[in-house]
Amino acid sequence: MLPFETLISINRSDNLAVFRQIANQLIEHIRNGVINKGDLLPGTRAMASLLKVHRKTVIAAFNEMEAQGWIYPIARKGFAVALELPEFRPRKWDKQTAGYGYETTVQIPLTNQASTALIKPEVFQLIIDDGHPDHRLAPLHLLNREYNSRMRNSYAFRHIPATLPPGSIKLRTALVNHLGATRGIQLQEQHVIITHGAQMSIYIAASLLLSPGKYVVVGEPGFYVANDVFNHMGAHIIRVPVDENGIDVAAVAEVCKKHPISMLYLIPHHHHPTTVTLSPLRRIRLLELAEQFNFIIVEDDYDYDFHYSSSPYLPLAAGNHHNRVVYIGSFSKSLTTSIRIGFMIGPTDFIRKAVRLRRLIDMKGDHILEDALATLLINGDISKHLKKANKIYLERRDHLCAELEAHLKGVAAFQKPSGGLAIWLKFDKNYPLNNIAARAAKRGLYVNDGNLFDTPEIKYNAIRFGFASMNLNELSETINILAMSL
């Protein structure tokens, strides 16, 4: 007979009833094969004696197990383990028996509170996002064609492990040509790592450049999710104003004189959230400051592909920056946010360290998807899509601006952006966005409550109004609901 007196451990101080402790442990031993199917369990008196509990406690435990189908009674012999064990069936959560509750048993430090705005609303007919592309326009059928073609080809799965950590070699090679032709960035494959979207690149770069006590400069207002990352690293965040020409470089210079800056996080094209573009003179000055004060610029160029009224300035990474610029981009804005493929460009040693860090959290990406995307880059399908999308998004930008002028003039102010997928819309303080958001929700429209970009010192009462993901009718309906919700 099995040593049940050692197999079953009873904790008298546990809130869980003793009979449930006995039943749960017996069930676990059956699941693990310690107690076999068809085995006869000791009688209730014998089991009570072995476990030093009252017989009624054992009876209650056996009754619980019988009710769940783990054991069955045999006349004048007691209980035997079922020959066909019950399949797992979800039960209603019970605070007393559930393995998971609210709090962990140990204290877990968290250096920041992640923005609750990342939690999406449940069901709305219309959603004002902060600048997403329209997935209805994306050439997903072409991407799917290339993906399926590779899934059917067994050769696609051979001889790849050595190339996986930094990403598909085919995509990295395609990016070398693509970024050189469209953005003037000179690089080689060893300067590229493929990531799951730009956010992973931001996290990896910050992990390598920041640690508790180090200083990072960001624009104000700024990209709150990136700021969450820097907070998580324990860094000191120094906020520098952003005006119509981008981040204030004179203020950056003053900060550098006071603190040893490790990193400057920069969005030069269509700054998030204000949509302004950094001027050429300020770009040159920032590179000079990086050289003078020995810090790295992390250039987040998340939607470089969308320009409407003029040709874009080249990225800082396109100049001779003496290895002081880490460049981040993404295809999530070019195609759809569901396609999580981003990339990071940097010096060879930086990328090697980034690859080692990435492997700690994600051994490899989806090389089949990456190869499929590379094919669309090489054959020109991505370029064709971007030309088409830019024309449509330009029309939507102008339509939204006209609707705002017609229905929200005097209520919300904005500057027409030269590119990007959103408008920075600042509401008059007499129209609190939290009130507007609550009323709009009742009419089927989601809009954030205006606190997303606020700091303890500054209340913007503003939103990024993403226009690219809505067609003209949807934009008109959205503005109509906002006007009714004032």
mmCIF file of C-alpha atoms in Angstrom, residues 38-248:
data_model
loop_
_atom_site.group_PDB
_atom_site.id
_atom_site.type_symbol
_atom_site.label_atom_id
_atom_site.label_comp_id
_atom_site.label_asym_id
_atom_site.label_seq_id
_atom_site.Cartn_x
_atom_site.Cartn_y
_atom_site.Cartn_z
ATOM 1 C CA GLY A 38 -8.446 1.087 -10.790
ATOM 2 C CA ASP A 39 -6.398 1.241 -7.551
ATOM 3 C CA LEU A 40 -8.415 0.648 -4.399
ATOM 4 C CA LEU A 41 -8.067 3.413 -1.845
ATOM 5 C CA PRO A 42 -7.809 2.626 1.875
ATOM 6 C CA GLY A 43 -11.145 2.528 3.714
ATOM 7 C CA THR A 44 -12.351 5.695 5.381
ATOM 8 C CA ARG A 45 -11.392 4.461 8.868
ATOM 9 C CA ALA A 46 -7.927 3.341 7.727
ATOM 10 C CA MET A 47 -7.319 6.601 5.840
ATOM 11 C CA ALA A 48 -8.495 8.653 8.833
ATOM 12 C CA SER A 49 -6.065 6.748 11.056
ATOM 13 C CA LEU A 50 -3.163 7.259 8.623
ATOM 14 C CA LEU A 51 -3.825 10.990 8.268
ATOM 15 C CA LYS A 52 -4.819 11.508 11.919
ATOM 16 C CA VAL A 53 -8.111 13.183 11.036
ATOM 17 C CA HIS A 54 -11.746 12.430 11.836
ATOM 18 C CA ARG A 55 -13.385 9.777 9.669
ATOM 19 C CA LYS A 56 -16.077 12.272 8.618
ATOM 20 C CA THR A 57 -13.318 14.427 7.079
ATOM 21 C CA VAL A 58 -12.157 11.531 4.905
ATOM 22 C CA ILE A 59 -15.752 10.716 3.930
ATOM 23 C CA ALA A 60 -16.242 14.340 2.844
ATOM 24 C CA ALA A 61 -13.013 14.190 0.799
ATOM 25 C CA PHE A 62 -14.044 10.946 -0.925
ATOM 26 C CA ASN A 63 -17.522 12.313 -1.622
ATOM 27 C CA GLU A 64 -15.958 15.377 -3.246
ATOM 28 C CA MET A 65 -13.744 13.182 -5.440
ATOM 29 C CA GLU A 66 -16.670 10.942 -6.382
ATOM 30 C CA ALA A 67 -18.744 13.985 -7.361
ATOM 31 C CA GLN A 68 -15.949 15.070 -9.710
ATOM 32 C CA GLY A 69 -15.652 11.575 -11.210
ATOM 33 C CA TRP A 70 -12.195 10.667 -9.934
ATOM 34 C CA ILE A 71 -13.269 7.660 -7.830
ATOM 35 C CA TYR A 72 -16.283 5.346 -7.636
ATOM 36 C CA PRO A 73 -17.691 3.212 -4.790
ATOM 37 C CA ILE A 74 -17.425 -0.623 -4.720
ATOM 38 C CA ALA A 75 -19.843 -2.470 -2.401
ATOM 39 C CA ARG A 76 -18.137 -3.712 0.811
ATOM 40 C CA LYS A 77 -14.712 -2.675 -0.530
ATOM 41 C CA GLY A 78 -14.683 1.128 -0.435
ATOM 42 C CA PHE A 79 -13.576 3.446 -3.260
ATOM 43 C CA ALA A 80 -11.464 2.752 -6.354
ATOM 44 C CA VAL A 81 -9.857 5.176 -8.829
ATOM 45 C CA ALA A 82 -11.953 5.597 -11.972
ATOM 46 C CA LEU A 83 -10.811 3.656 -15.036
ATOM 47 C CA GLU A 84 -11.713 6.604 -17.255
ATOM 48 C CA LEU A 85 -10.484 9.752 -15.583
ATOM 49 C CA PRO A 86 -12.655 12.848 -15.962
ATOM 50 C CA GLU A 87 -11.664 15.454 -18.497
ATOM 51 C CA PHE A 88 -10.815 18.820 -17.044
ATOM 52 C CA ARG A 89 -13.940 20.928 -16.813
ATOM 53 C CA PRO A 90 -13.743 24.611 -15.915
ATOM 54 C CA ARG A 91 -15.442 25.346 -12.639
ATOM 55 C CA LYS A 92 -16.742 28.590 -11.278
ATOM 56 C CA TRP A 93 -13.932 30.507 -9.602
ATOM 57 C CA ASP A 94 -13.876 29.846 -5.871
ATOM 58 C CA LYS A 95 -11.796 32.119 -3.654
ATOM 59 C CA GLN A 96 -11.104 29.258 -1.255
ATOM 60 C CA THR A 97 -9.872 26.723 -3.822
ATOM 61 C CA ALA A 98 -8.631 28.785 -6.763
ATOM 62 C CA GLY A 99 -4.904 28.837 -7.427
ATOM 63 C CA TYR A 100 -5.011 32.430 -8.622
ATOM 64 C CA GLY A 101 -6.281 35.409 -6.705
ATOM 65 C CA TYR A 102 -5.443 39.107 -6.835
ATOM 66 C CA GLU A 103 -2.126 39.491 -5.019
ATOM 67 C CA THR A 104 1.130 37.569 -5.372
ATOM 68 C CA THR A 105 2.717 36.113 -2.256
ATOM 69 C CA VAL A 106 5.879 38.201 -2.683
ATOM 70 C CA GLN A 107 6.303 41.911 -3.275
ATOM 71 C CA ILE A 108 7.112 42.830 -6.868
ATOM 72 C CA PRO A 109 8.580 46.308 -7.416
ATOM 73 C CA LEU A 110 7.294 48.303 -10.385
ATOM 74 C CA THR A 111 9.113 51.456 -11.335
ATOM 75 C CA ASN A 112 6.212 52.982 -13.200
ATOM 76 C CA GLN A 113 2.479 52.773 -13.672
ATOM 77 C CA ALA A 114 1.767 51.805 -17.273
ATOM 78 C CA SER A 115 -0.752 54.018 -19.008
ATOM 79 C CA THR A 116 -4.281 52.711 -18.571
ATOM 80 C CA ALA A 117 -5.136 54.249 -21.932
ATOM 81 C CA LEU A 118 -3.535 51.223 -23.572
ATOM 82 C CA ILE A 119 -6.608 49.230 -22.543
ATOM 83 C CA LYS A 120 -8.895 49.427 -25.528
ATOM 84 C CA PRO A 121 -12.629 49.991 -25.243
ATOM 85 C CA GLU A 122 -14.826 46.940 -25.612
ATOM 86 C CA VAL A 123 -17.321 47.698 -28.380
ATOM 87 C CA PHE A 124 -17.723 50.952 -30.306
ATOM 88 C CA GLN A 125 -18.967 51.673 -33.801
ATOM 89 C CA LEU A 126 -16.238 54.280 -34.304
ATOM 90 C CA ILE A 127 -12.863 54.699 -32.604
ATOM 91 C CA ILE A 128 -10.596 57.731 -32.732
ATOM 92 C CA ASP A 129 -7.160 56.120 -32.604
ATOM 93 C CA ASP A 130 -3.914 58.038 -32.345
ATOM 94 C CA GLY A 131 -2.793 57.459 -35.925
ATOM 95 C CA HIS A 132 -3.247 53.947 -37.273
ATOM 96 C CA PRO A 133 -3.218 53.011 -40.955
ATOM 97 C CA ASP A 134 -6.336 51.672 -42.656
ATOM 98 C CA HIS A 135 -5.972 47.894 -42.795
ATOM 99 C CA ARG A 136 -8.583 47.856 -45.558
ATOM 100 C CA LEU A 137 -6.021 49.431 -47.890
ATOM 101 C CA ALA A 138 -3.048 47.240 -47.008
ATOM 102 C CA PRO A 139 -1.892 44.687 -49.627
ATOM 103 C CA LEU A 140 -2.469 41.849 -47.175
ATOM 104 C CA HIS A 141 -3.550 39.521 -49.973
ATOM 105 C CA LEU A 142 -0.082 39.886 -51.510
ATOM 106 C CA LEU A 143 1.603 39.302 -48.171
ATOM 107 C CA ASN A 144 -0.628 36.290 -47.602
ATOM 108 C CA ARG A 145 0.278 34.951 -51.049
ATOM 109 C CA GLU A 146 3.990 35.110 -50.270
ATOM 110 C CA TYR A 147 3.491 33.712 -46.781
ATOM 111 C CA ASN A 148 1.468 30.724 -47.963
ATOM 112 C CA SER A 149 3.934 30.050 -50.750
ATOM 113 C CA ARG A 150 6.715 29.690 -48.183
ATOM 114 C CA MET A 151 4.606 27.586 -45.830
ATOM 115 C CA ARG A 152 4.142 25.072 -48.635
ATOM 116 C CA ASN A 153 7.863 25.001 -49.370
ATOM 117 C CA SER A 154 9.787 22.800 -46.952
ATOM 118 C CA TYR A 155 13.067 24.396 -48.055
ATOM 119 C CA ALA A 156 12.005 27.592 -46.304
ATOM 120 C CA PHE A 157 12.468 25.831 -42.970
ATOM 121 C CA ARG A 158 15.999 24.563 -43.641
ATOM 122 C CA HIS A 159 19.369 26.056 -42.748
ATOM 123 C CA ILE A 160 17.944 29.052 -40.899
ATOM 124 C CA PRO A 161 18.743 28.832 -37.146
ATOM 125 C CA ALA A 162 21.992 30.784 -37.358
ATOM 126 C CA THR A 163 20.278 33.703 -39.095
ATOM 127 C CA LEU A 164 17.204 33.957 -36.867
ATOM 128 C CA PRO A 165 18.201 35.982 -33.760
ATOM 129 C CA PRO A 166 18.757 39.288 -35.624
ATOM 130 C CA GLY A 167 15.929 38.532 -38.060
ATOM 131 C CA SER A 168 15.540 37.194 -41.588
ATOM 132 C CA ILE A 169 18.691 37.780 -43.650
ATOM 133 C CA LYS A 170 16.483 38.344 -46.695
ATOM 134 C CA LEU A 171 14.553 41.129 -44.964
ATOM 135 C CA ARG A 172 17.695 42.709 -43.545
ATOM 136 C CA THR A 173 19.266 42.721 -47.004
ATOM 137 C CA ALA A 174 16.109 44.204 -48.499
ATOM 138 C CA LEU A 175 16.103 46.877 -45.801
ATOM 139 C CA VAL A 176 19.672 47.861 -46.627
ATOM 140 C CA ASN A 177 18.572 48.677 -50.176
ATOM 141 C CA HIS A 178 15.194 50.125 -49.179
ATOM 142 C CA LEU A 179 16.523 52.498 -46.508
ATOM 143 C CA GLY A 180 19.393 53.567 -48.727
ATOM 144 C CA ALA A 181 17.068 54.386 -51.632
ATOM 145 C CA THR A 182 14.262 56.062 -49.652
ATOM 146 C CA ARG A 183 16.018 57.607 -46.638
ATOM 147 C CA GLY A 184 19.653 57.933 -47.612
ATOM 148 C CA ILE A 185 20.881 55.735 -44.765
ATOM 149 C CA GLN A 186 24.120 53.910 -45.550
ATOM 150 C CA LEU A 187 24.320 50.567 -43.760
ATOM 151 C CA GLN A 188 25.008 46.845 -44.070
ATOM 152 C CA GLU A 189 23.143 43.772 -42.849
ATOM 153 C CA GLN A 190 25.111 43.611 -39.588
ATOM 154 C CA HIS A 191 23.730 47.032 -38.641
ATOM 155 C CA VAL A 192 20.104 45.764 -38.596
ATOM 156 C CA ILE A 193 17.992 43.851 -36.105
ATOM 157 C CA ILE A 194 14.361 42.945 -36.873
ATOM 158 C CA THR A 195 11.949 43.338 -33.949
ATOM 159 C CA HIS A 196 8.266 42.843 -33.137
ATOM 160 C CA GLY A 197 7.358 46.443 -33.890
ATOM 161 C CA ALA A 198 9.029 49.722 -32.960
ATOM 162 C CA GLN A 199 8.084 49.346 -29.299
ATOM 163 C CA MET A 200 10.375 46.326 -28.880
ATOM 164 C CA SER A 201 13.178 48.364 -30.453
ATOM 165 C CA ILE A 202 12.571 51.191 -27.987
ATOM 166 C CA TYR A 203 12.652 48.768 -25.078
ATOM 167 C CA ILE A 204 15.858 47.062 -26.225
ATOM 168 C CA ALA A 205 17.627 50.366 -26.934
ATOM 169 C CA ALA A 206 16.624 51.783 -23.554
ATOM 170 C CA SER A 207 17.723 48.578 -21.809
ATOM 171 C CA LEU A 208 21.187 48.930 -23.329
ATOM 172 C CA LEU A 209 21.589 52.668 -22.809
ATOM 173 C CA LEU A 210 19.780 53.347 -19.527
ATOM 174 C CA SER A 211 19.948 52.071 -15.967
ATOM 175 C CA PRO A 212 18.734 53.413 -12.603
ATOM 176 C CA GLY A 213 19.979 56.948 -12.073
ATOM 177 C CA LYS A 214 20.934 57.697 -15.684
ATOM 178 C CA TYR A 215 19.453 60.657 -17.558
ATOM 179 C CA VAL A 216 17.318 60.608 -20.693
ATOM 180 C CA VAL A 217 15.957 63.670 -22.522
ATOM 181 C CA VAL A 218 12.504 63.538 -24.143
ATOM 182 C CA GLY A 219 10.204 66.026 -25.822
ATOM 183 C CA GLU A 220 7.250 67.501 -23.923
ATOM 184 C CA PRO A 221 4.557 66.617 -24.725
ATOM 185 C CA GLY A 222 5.901 63.229 -25.673
ATOM 186 C CA PHE A 223 5.199 59.601 -26.481
ATOM 187 C CA TYR A 224 3.833 58.302 -23.182
ATOM 188 C CA VAL A 225 4.583 54.622 -23.907
ATOM 189 C CA ALA A 226 8.274 55.364 -24.489
ATOM 190 C CA ASN A 227 8.312 57.388 -21.272
ATOM 191 C CA ASP A 228 6.832 54.370 -19.485
ATOM 192 C CA VAL A 229 9.798 52.313 -20.705
ATOM 193 C CA PHE A 230 12.320 54.876 -19.467
ATOM 194 C CA ASN A 231 10.588 55.013 -16.110
ATOM 195 C CA HIS A 232 10.719 51.246 -15.942
ATOM 196 C CA MET A 233 14.492 51.388 -16.456
ATOM 197 C CA GLY A 234 14.752 53.653 -13.414
ATOM 198 C CA ALA A 235 16.112 56.543 -15.472
ATOM 199 C CA HIS A 236 15.656 60.239 -14.705
ATOM 200 C CA ILE A 237 13.436 61.696 -17.440
ATOM 201 C CA ILE A 238 14.160 65.310 -18.360
ATOM 202 C CA ARG A 239 11.370 66.851 -20.405
ATOM 203 C CA VAL A 240 12.249 69.546 -22.943
ATOM 204 C CA PRO A 241 9.565 71.657 -24.682
ATOM 205 C CA VAL A 242 8.490 70.929 -28.239
ATOM 206 C CA ASP A 243 7.403 73.884 -30.400
ATOM 207 C CA GLU A 244 6.425 74.280 -34.045
ATOM 208 C CA ASN A 245 10.002 73.437 -35.129
ATOM 209 C CA GLY A 246 10.403 70.365 -32.957
ATOM 210 C CA ILE A 247 12.316 69.821 -29.753
ATOM 211 C CA ASP A 248 13.962 72.953 -28.287
#
